[in-house]
């Protein structure tokens, strides 16, 4: 059932290079004080999708799909010219449908309204009207070019590291990525399986969840992200470290040989790992205020993220709380709006393309 | 455009005529989308350099002038970046309606650049209170992941005036239509080929983990090259090969619905398609649907009259099905299948049909097994594609056949 990743729209259309990512933010970067704020926005929005998804009782894979949709949408649009809250709500709604666990539009609207009303100063006004969300959904599907199949690293992780190789596909799961049966084709002999303990597997899973707070899913194919997560787990998960160096265990595994056996570019894997570490470094400066400690950044509480533990402090520099982000966003959008109305050239900007062309035609 | 080698976003069905100059185009009329609601100032961003590039690399505009009222323009946003409306070619010109899908009308249209015909299936959005219909989303996802000679090909998706269109390869006929006409007589070899192609398509779907759930004459398309393709995946679903999940039993058009669904089963697999395929196989020979019930109960009775009533020997699990007490047969009826169909079909064909219409889903043959049946391998004549269909006048779809019938009735 593994639909071929290499033939998919995910691989052909939605793996992009860094220049494209930069170009996509070209407009936004003019309206933020620090370019790194854009990175905080990514964390902030991904966390919101995660929270909204949990309220709607979506499974992790559905939430991840929603975040991928969000990132893809903002390859073509700017934060300052859109309403990211409406967009992320639509992402959850579409992802739920695309992954065969549909939720009612009314629930999405009401949960979104509740969630967004807790966003403090600068909080968005979310339309109470279902049709606004339905309309947004239409534009979202349009900008996604109807490419609704998303592949995720989870399946590769399970295929490589779970004891029972049986990787069960969930109902409606199409974007399953590269499964166990494709093993030899993608990572060598396939005999080099690395059994991880339940705890280590969990850690790797959480690292994968965390990668969606960055744009890694737009840069690299999911199986490489999975392998990077395994690599980081081997380095960071203390109990696993101990078993590797424990001479007395009967079933010793050689993780170095395992990684070397894989039919993938290890230098790309190490680049991805660096990126993940850079994400943690940024994230460690992003502090949810103590009162509102929730889904996004609590490690190991079953909420599915791996950051924040004491040995995981990569960060330095000043911290930022998500409280100020809605304010920042609001200011960005206001400035953008005023710039559109009073451009530096002094000539009013055309309200729409049609008018602009009419003007150009004299 | 994302710096990765990739296919063009929307491959046109055929290579475009090379080297065209791009004339300045008329204003894009009528069909522009309403302003994006998420743009607070109702203003499109100026095209980025990337989009400029995109424009020139996209299909050169046709120098044809076509009647604008019947034209459909692909959405600007489908070109990966909002494309300035002025430069959009009018890509498809509608020729006429050819069918009615699960969620919208199907039109025949002509690509104004390369003159290739396509089928446009319109997904109506305005009537959907829940936004984009989940069935449409399912069909899009499924078709994007399927690629087979016997499955209808989805070329691309397109947005125009608030509707989403699926752009399919055009097929001249559907099975219901082509069986209802009398000009062209199918030979035994033709029928065998059609049957074989249907099983090839089904074997592929089932291998991919897809149950079609609406196999019927109007969803089986045939072109003038004698190729058969399965279409309309509005009810199709992925299923799990290892673990059987609960699904709705309100699927498959009544006449093609297998007995286990009529008995209320909600746990089922690809065998449901095989029953439908068995009905189609008989229909190929008899030219009309064989089990024509009016409702669920009468559907079962019609089936009983032909293949007899189920017994525990024939179908061990049938007494455990949800509606058994409600719909169980009152009196035993003998199986008259072979004597009824002997005049139409060879013994090898009857053998296969019997294995397709097995009451017990667990014993019903799979599509892959059916392709290995003696009917295809050893029985004469060998399958042969009805390529001479090209000589057939007109195009035959269920829709036209219906209209024809309605006309006849009026005259009488």
CSV table of C-alpha atoms in Angstrom, one decimal, chain B residues 30-383:
chain,number,residue,atom,x,y,z
B,30,UNK,CA,-16.1,37.0,-16.1
B,31,UNK,CA,-14.4,34.1,-14.5
B,32,UNK,CA,-12.1,35.8,-12.0
B,33,UNK,CA,-12.2,34.6,-8.5
B,34,UNK,CA,-13.7,36.9,-5.9
B,35,UNK,CA,-11.0,38.7,-4.0
B,36,UNK,CA,-9.3,36.5,-1.5
B,37,UNK,CA,-11.1,36.8,1.8
B,38,UNK,CA,-7.9,36.4,3.8
B,39,UNK,CA,-6.3,39.4,2.2
B,40,UNK,CA,-7.5,42.1,4.5
B,41,UNK,CA,-7.0,44.8,1.9
B,42,UNK,CA,-8.6,42.9,-0.9
B,43,UNK,CA,-5.5,43.3,-2.9
B,44,UNK,CA,-3.3,40.8,-4.6
B,45,UNK,CA,0.4,41.1,-3.9
B,46,UNK,CA,2.4,42.2,-6.9
B,47,UNK,CA,3.7,39.3,-8.8
B,48,UNK,CA,7.1,38.1,-7.5
B,49,UNK,CA,9.9,37.5,-9.9
B,50,UNK,CA,9.3,33.9,-9.5
B,51,UNK,CA,5.8,34.3,-10.8
B,52,UNK,CA,6.9,36.2,-13.8
B,53,UNK,CA,9.2,33.4,-14.7
B,54,UNK,CA,6.4,31.0,-14.1
B,55,UNK,CA,4.2,32.8,-16.5
B,56,UNK,CA,6.5,32.6,-19.5
B,57,UNK,CA,7.3,29.0,-18.8
B,58,UNK,CA,3.7,28.1,-18.6
B,59,UNK,CA,1.7,27.1,-21.6
B,60,UNK,CA,2.0,29.6,-24.4
B,61,UNK,CA,-1.3,31.3,-25.0
B,62,UNK,CA,-3.3,30.1,-27.9
B,63,UNK,CA,-3.8,32.5,-30.7
B,64,UNK,CA,-7.2,31.1,-31.2
B,65,UNK,CA,-10.2,33.2,-30.4
B,66,UNK,CA,-13.0,31.2,-28.9
B,67,UNK,CA,-16.5,32.0,-27.8
B,68,UNK,CA,-15.9,33.3,-24.3
B,69,UNK,CA,-19.2,32.3,-22.9
B,70,UNK,CA,-18.4,28.6,-23.0
B,71,UNK,CA,-14.9,29.0,-21.7
B,72,UNK,CA,-13.4,27.9,-18.5
B,73,UNK,CA,-10.3,29.4,-17.1
B,74,UNK,CA,-8.0,27.6,-14.7
B,75,UNK,CA,-7.6,29.5,-11.5
B,76,UNK,CA,-4.7,31.9,-11.3
B,77,UNK,CA,-3.6,30.3,-8.0
B,78,UNK,CA,-3.3,26.9,-9.6
B,79,UNK,CA,-0.2,28.1,-11.4
B,80,UNK,CA,1.7,27.9,-8.1
B,81,UNK,CA,1.8,31.6,-7.7
B,82,UNK,CA,-1.0,34.1,-8.2
B,83,UNK,CA,-0.7,34.7,-11.9
B,84,UNK,CA,-1.8,38.0,-13.3
B,85,UNK,CA,-5.2,37.3,-14.7
B,86,UNK,CA,-4.6,39.1,-18.0
B,87,UNK,CA,-2.2,36.4,-19.2
B,88,UNK,CA,-4.4,33.4,-18.7
B,89,UNK,CA,-5.2,31.5,-21.8
B,90,UNK,CA,-8.7,30.1,-22.1
B,91,UNK,CA,-7.7,26.6,-21.8
B,92,UNK,CA,-10.9,24.6,-22.1
B,93,UNK,CA,-13.9,25.1,-24.2
B,94,UNK,CA,-17.0,23.1,-23.2
B,95,UNK,CA,-18.5,20.9,-25.9
B,96,UNK,CA,-21.4,19.4,-24.0
B,97,UNK,CA,-22.6,17.4,-21.0
B,98,UNK,CA,-21.8,13.7,-21.0
B,99,UNK,CA,-22.7,12.5,-17.5
B,100,UNK,CA,-23.7,13.0,-14.0
B,101,UNK,CA,-21.2,12.0,-11.3
B,102,UNK,CA,-21.6,11.4,-7.6
B,103,UNK,CA,-21.2,15.1,-6.9
B,104,UNK,CA,-21.5,17.0,-10.1
B,105,UNK,CA,-22.0,17.2,-13.8
B,106,UNK,CA,-19.4,15.9,-16.2
B,107,UNK,CA,-18.7,17.8,-19.4
B,108,UNK,CA,-16.8,17.1,-22.6
B,109,UNK,CA,-14.4,19.9,-23.3
B,110,UNK,CA,-11.7,20.7,-25.8
B,111,UNK,CA,-8.3,22.0,-24.8
B,112,UNK,CA,-8.0,25.1,-27.0
B,113,UNK,CA,-4.2,24.8,-27.3
B,114,UNK,CA,-3.8,21.2,-28.5
B,115,UNK,CA,-7.3,20.4,-29.4
B,116,UNK,CA,-7.3,17.3,-27.3
B,117,UNK,CA,-10.6,16.5,-25.6
B,118,UNK,CA,-10.9,16.1,-21.9
B,119,UNK,CA,-13.7,15.4,-19.5
B,120,UNK,CA,-14.4,18.1,-16.9
B,121,UNK,CA,-16.0,17.0,-13.7
B,122,UNK,CA,-17.4,19.9,-11.8
B,123,UNK,CA,-17.4,19.7,-8.1
B,124,UNK,CA,-20.2,22.0,-7.0
B,125,UNK,CA,-19.1,24.0,-4.0
B,126,UNK,CA,-22.0,26.4,-3.3
B,127,UNK,CA,-24.4,23.7,-2.3
B,128,UNK,CA,-22.0,22.2,0.2
B,129,UNK,CA,-22.5,23.7,3.6
B,130,UNK,CA,-19.5,21.8,4.9
B,131,UNK,CA,-17.2,23.3,2.4
B,132,UNK,CA,-15.1,21.1,0.1
B,133,UNK,CA,-17.0,17.8,-0.2
B,134,UNK,CA,-15.1,15.0,1.5
B,135,UNK,CA,-16.0,12.6,-1.3
B,136,UNK,CA,-14.3,14.8,-3.8
B,137,UNK,CA,-11.3,15.1,-1.6
B,138,UNK,CA,-11.1,11.4,-1.4
B,139,UNK,CA,-11.5,10.9,-5.1
B,140,UNK,CA,-8.8,13.5,-5.8
B,141,UNK,CA,-6.4,11.9,-3.3
B,142,UNK,CA,-7.1,8.4,-4.7
B,143,UNK,CA,-6.8,9.3,-8.3
B,144,UNK,CA,-3.6,11.3,-7.8
B,145,UNK,CA,-2.0,8.1,-6.4
B,146,UNK,CA,-3.3,5.8,-9.1
B,147,UNK,CA,-1.8,5.3,-12.5
B,148,UNK,CA,-2.9,2.4,-14.6
B,149,UNK,CA,-4.0,1.7,-18.1
B,150,UNK,CA,-7.4,0.6,-16.9
B,151,UNK,CA,-8.0,3.4,-14.5
B,152,UNK,CA,-9.2,6.7,-15.8
B,153,UNK,CA,-6.4,9.3,-15.7
B,154,UNK,CA,-6.8,12.5,-13.8
B,155,UNK,CA,-4.7,15.1,-15.6
B,156,UNK,CA,-5.1,18.0,-13.3
B,157,UNK,CA,-7.3,20.1,-11.0
B,158,UNK,CA,-8.6,23.4,-12.0
B,159,UNK,CA,-10.6,26.2,-10.4
B,160,UNK,CA,-13.0,28.5,-12.1
B,161,UNK,CA,-15.8,30.8,-11.0
B,162,UNK,CA,-16.1,29.2,-7.5
B,163,UNK,CA,-16.1,25.7,-8.8
B,164,UNK,CA,-13.4,23.1,-8.7
B,165,UNK,CA,-13.0,21.0,-11.9
B,166,UNK,CA,-11.3,17.7,-12.2
B,167,UNK,CA,-9.7,17.3,-15.6
B,168,UNK,CA,-9.8,13.7,-16.9
B,169,UNK,CA,-8.8,12.0,-20.1
B,170,UNK,CA,-11.8,11.9,-22.4
B,171,UNK,CA,-13.4,8.5,-23.0
B,172,UNK,CA,-15.8,8.2,-25.9
B,173,UNK,CA,-18.3,5.8,-24.3
B,174,UNK,CA,-19.4,4.2,-21.2
B,175,UNK,CA,-20.4,0.6,-20.9
B,176,UNK,CA,-24.1,1.2,-20.3
B,177,UNK,CA,-24.2,3.5,-23.4
B,178,UNK,CA,-22.2,1.2,-25.6
B,179,UNK,CA,-24.3,-1.8,-24.8
B,180,UNK,CA,-27.5,0.0,-25.5
B,181,UNK,CA,-26.6,0.8,-29.1
B,182,UNK,CA,-27.3,-1.6,-31.9
B,183,UNK,CA,-25.0,-0.4,-34.7
B,184,UNK,CA,-21.9,-2.1,-33.4
B,185,UNK,CA,-21.9,-5.8,-32.5
B,186,UNK,CA,-19.3,-7.0,-30.0
B,187,UNK,CA,-17.8,-10.3,-30.8
B,188,UNK,CA,-17.1,-12.9,-28.1
B,189,UNK,CA,-13.4,-11.9,-28.3
B,190,UNK,CA,-14.3,-8.3,-27.7
B,191,UNK,CA,-16.4,-9.1,-24.7
B,192,UNK,CA,-13.6,-11.2,-23.3
B,193,UNK,CA,-11.1,-8.4,-23.7
B,194,UNK,CA,-13.4,-5.9,-22.0
B,195,UNK,CA,-13.9,-8.3,-19.1
B,196,UNK,CA,-10.2,-8.9,-18.9
B,197,UNK,CA,-9.4,-5.2,-18.8
B,198,UNK,CA,-12.0,-4.7,-16.1
B,199,UNK,CA,-10.2,-7.3,-13.9
B,200,UNK,CA,-6.8,-5.8,-14.7
B,201,UNK,CA,-8.1,-2.5,-13.4
B,202,UNK,CA,-9.7,-4.0,-10.3
B,203,UNK,CA,-6.6,-6.1,-9.6
B,204,UNK,CA,-4.6,-3.0,-9.6
B,205,UNK,CA,-7.0,-1.1,-7.4
B,206,UNK,CA,-7.2,-3.9,-4.9
B,207,UNK,CA,-3.4,-4.3,-4.9
B,208,UNK,CA,-3.2,-0.6,-4.1
B,209,UNK,CA,-5.6,-1.1,-1.2
B,210,UNK,CA,-8.5,0.6,-2.8
B,211,UNK,CA,-12.1,-0.6,-2.9
B,212,UNK,CA,-14.1,1.1,-5.7
B,213,UNK,CA,-17.5,0.5,-4.2
B,214,UNK,CA,-19.5,1.7,-7.2
B,215,UNK,CA,-18.7,-0.6,-10.1
B,216,UNK,CA,-21.5,-0.3,-12.6
B,217,UNK,CA,-22.0,0.2,-16.3
B,218,UNK,CA,-21.9,4.0,-16.3
B,219,UNK,CA,-18.7,4.0,-14.3
B,220,UNK,CA,-16.9,1.8,-16.8
B,221,UNK,CA,-15.6,3.9,-19.6
B,222,UNK,CA,-14.5,2.7,-23.1
B,223,UNK,CA,-12.7,4.6,-25.8
B,224,UNK,CA,-12.6,4.2,-29.5
B,225,UNK,CA,-9.3,2.3,-29.2
B,226,UNK,CA,-11.2,-0.4,-27.3
B,227,UNK,CA,-9.6,0.4,-24.0
B,228,UNK,CA,-11.7,0.1,-20.8
B,229,UNK,CA,-11.1,2.2,-17.8
B,230,UNK,CA,-12.7,2.4,-14.4
B,231,UNK,CA,-13.9,5.8,-13.3
B,232,UNK,CA,-15.8,7.7,-10.6
B,233,UNK,CA,-14.0,7.1,-7.4
B,234,UNK,CA,-16.5,9.2,-5.4
B,235,UNK,CA,-17.3,6.2,-3.2
B,236,UNK,CA,-14.0,4.5,-3.2
B,237,UNK,CA,-12.0,4.0,0.0
B,238,UNK,CA,-8.7,2.7,1.2
B,239,UNK,CA,-9.0,-0.5,3.1
B,240,UNK,CA,-6.5,-2.3,5.3
B,241,UNK,CA,-5.3,-5.5,4.1
B,242,UNK,CA,-4.7,-7.0,7.5
B,243,UNK,CA,-7.3,-5.6,9.7
B,244,UNK,CA,-10.9,-5.3,8.5
B,245,UNK,CA,-12.6,-2.1,9.4
B,246,UNK,CA,-16.2,-1.1,9.7
B,247,UNK,CA,-17.6,0.8,6.7
B,248,UNK,CA,-21.0,1.9,5.6
B,249,UNK,CA,-23.1,-0.6,3.7
B,250,UNK,CA,-24.9,2.1,1.9
B,251,UNK,CA,-22.7,1.8,-1.1
B,252,UNK,CA,-22.8,0.4,-4.6
B,253,UNK,CA,-25.8,1.0,-6.9
B,254,UNK,CA,-28.5,-1.4,-5.9
B,255,UNK,CA,-28.4,-3.7,-9.0
B,256,UNK,CA,-24.7,-4.3,-8.5
B,257,UNK,CA,-24.8,-4.6,-4.7
B,258,UNK,CA,-23.5,-7.9,-3.3
B,259,UNK,CA,-25.7,-10.0,-1.0
B,260,UNK,CA,-23.5,-9.4,2.1
B,261,UNK,CA,-24.2,-5.7,1.9
B,262,UNK,CA,-27.9,-6.4,1.4
B,263,UNK,CA,-27.7,-8.5,4.6
B,264,UNK,CA,-26.3,-5.5,6.4
B,265,UNK,CA,-22.6,-6.3,6.6
B,266,UNK,CA,-20.4,-3.3,7.5
B,267,UNK,CA,-17.1,-5.3,7.6
B,268,UNK,CA,-16.1,-6.1,4.1
B,269,UNK,CA,-13.3,-5.9,1.6
B,270,UNK,CA,-12.6,-5.9,-2.1
B,271,UNK,CA,-14.9,-8.8,-2.6
B,272,UNK,CA,-17.8,-6.4,-2.9
B,273,UNK,CA,-16.3,-5.1,-6.2
B,274,UNK,CA,-15.9,-8.6,-7.4
B,275,UNK,CA,-19.7,-9.3,-7.1
B,276,UNK,CA,-20.3,-6.1,-9.1
B,277,UNK,CA,-17.8,-7.2,-11.7
B,278,UNK,CA,-19.7,-10.5,-11.9
B,279,UNK,CA,-22.9,-8.6,-12.7
B,280,UNK,CA,-21.0,-6.6,-15.3
B,281,UNK,CA,-19.6,-9.7,-16.9
B,282,UNK,CA,-23.2,-11.1,-17.3
B,283,UNK,CA,-24.4,-7.7,-18.6
B,284,UNK,CA,-21.7,-7.8,-21.3
B,285,UNK,CA,-23.4,-10.8,-22.7
B,286,UNK,CA,-27.0,-10.1,-22.0
B,287,UNK,CA,-26.7,-6.3,-22.8
B,288,UNK,CA,-28.8,-5.3,-19.8
B,289,UNK,CA,-28.3,-5.5,-16.0
B,290,UNK,CA,-29.2,-8.9,-14.7
B,291,UNK,CA,-30.4,-8.3,-11.2
B,292,UNK,CA,-32.8,-5.4,-11.4
B,293,UNK,CA,-34.4,-5.0,-8.0
B,294,UNK,CA,-36.6,-2.1,-6.8
B,295,UNK,CA,-35.4,-2.0,-3.2
B,296,UNK,CA,-33.1,-4.0,-0.9
B,297,UNK,CA,-35.6,-6.8,-0.3
B,298,UNK,CA,-36.7,-7.2,-3.9
B,299,UNK,CA,-33.0,-7.1,-4.9
B,300,UNK,CA,-32.3,-10.1,-2.8
B,301,UNK,CA,-35.4,-11.9,-4.3
B,302,UNK,CA,-34.2,-11.2,-7.8
B,303,UNK,CA,-30.8,-12.7,-7.0
B,304,UNK,CA,-32.5,-15.7,-5.4
B,305,UNK,CA,-34.5,-16.4,-8.5
B,306,UNK,CA,-31.4,-16.7,-10.6
B,307,UNK,CA,-28.6,-18.1,-8.4
B,308,UNK,CA,-30.9,-19.7,-5.8
B,309,UNK,CA,-31.1,-19.1,-2.1
B,310,UNK,CA,-28.0,-19.1,0.1
B,311,UNK,CA,-27.5,-22.1,2.4
B,312,UNK,CA,-25.1,-22.7,5.1
B,313,UNK,CA,-23.1,-24.9,2.8
B,314,UNK,CA,-22.9,-22.2,0.2
B,315,UNK,CA,-22.3,-19.4,2.6
B,316,UNK,CA,-21.3,-20.4,6.1
B,317,UNK,CA,-21.4,-16.9,7.7
B,318,UNK,CA,-24.6,-15.6,6.3
B,319,UNK,CA,-26.7,-16.3,9.4
B,320,UNK,CA,-24.6,-14.1,11.5
B,321,UNK,CA,-25.1,-11.0,9.4
B,322,UNK,CA,-26.9,-8.0,11.0
B,323,UNK,CA,-30.1,-8.1,9.0
B,324,UNK,CA,-30.3,-11.9,8.6
B,325,UNK,CA,-33.6,-12.2,10.6
B,326,UNK,CA,-35.1,-9.4,8.6
B,327,UNK,CA,-34.3,-10.5,5.1
B,328,UNK,CA,-33.6,-14.2,5.2
B,329,UNK,CA,-35.1,-16.3,2.4
B,330,UNK,CA,-38.5,-17.8,3.2
B,331,UNK,CA,-38.5,-20.8,0.9
B,332,UNK,CA,-35.5,-22.4,-0.7
B,333,UNK,CA,-35.1,-21.7,-4.4
B,334,UNK,CA,-32.9,-23.8,-6.6
B,335,UNK,CA,-29.9,-22.4,-8.5
B,336,UNK,CA,-30.9,-21.9,-12.1
B,337,UNK,CA,-27.9,-19.8,-13.1
B,338,UNK,CA,-26.3,-22.2,-15.6
B,339,UNK,CA,-29.5,-23.1,-17.4
B,340,UNK,CA,-30.5,-19.4,-17.7
B,341,UNK,CA,-27.3,-18.2,-19.1
B,342,UNK,CA,-26.2,-21.2,-21.2
B,343,UNK,CA,-27.6,-19.6,-24.3
B,344,UNK,CA,-25.4,-16.5,-23.9
B,345,UNK,CA,-22.1,-17.8,-22.6
B,346,UNK,CA,-19.5,-20.6,-23.0
B,347,UNK,CA,-19.0,-23.2,-20.2
B,348,UNK,CA,-15.7,-21.5,-19.3
B,349,UNK,CA,-17.4,-18.1,-19.0
B,350,UNK,CA,-20.1,-19.6,-16.9
B,351,UNK,CA,-17.5,-21.2,-14.6
B,352,UNK,CA,-15.9,-17.8,-14.0
B,353,UNK,CA,-19.1,-16.0,-13.5
B,354,UNK,CA,-20.2,-18.5,-10.9
B,355,UNK,CA,-16.9,-18.0,-9.0
B,356,UNK,CA,-17.5,-14.2,-9.2
B,357,UNK,CA,-21.1,-14.5,-7.9
B,358,UNK,CA,-20.2,-16.8,-5.0
B,359,UNK,CA,-22.5,-16.0,-2.1
B,360,UNK,CA,-19.6,-16.4,0.4
B,361,UNK,CA,-17.4,-13.3,0.1
B,362,UNK,CA,-14.5,-15.4,1.6
B,363,UNK,CA,-14.7,-17.9,-1.3
B,364,UNK,CA,-15.3,-15.4,-4.1
B,365,UNK,CA,-12.3,-15.2,-6.5
B,366,UNK,CA,-10.1,-12.2,-6.4
B,367,UNK,CA,-9.5,-10.0,-9.4
B,368,UNK,CA,-6.0,-11.4,-9.8
B,369,UNK,CA,-7.3,-15.0,-9.7
B,370,UNK,CA,-10.1,-14.2,-12.2
B,371,UNK,CA,-7.5,-13.1,-14.7
B,372,UNK,CA,-5.9,-16.6,-14.4
B,373,UNK,CA,-9.2,-18.3,-15.2
B,374,UNK,CA,-9.4,-20.8,-18.1
B,375,UNK,CA,-11.9,-18.5,-19.6
B,376,UNK,CA,-9.1,-16.1,-20.4
B,377,UNK,CA,-6.2,-18.5,-20.7
B,378,UNK,CA,-7.3,-21.5,-22.6
B,379,UNK,CA,-10.9,-21.0,-23.7
B,380,UNK,CA,-11.3,-19.8,-27.4
B,381,UNK,CA,-11.4,-17.2,-28.8
B,382,UNK,CA,-8.6,-15.2,-27.3
B,383,UNK,CA,-9.4,-11.7,-26.0
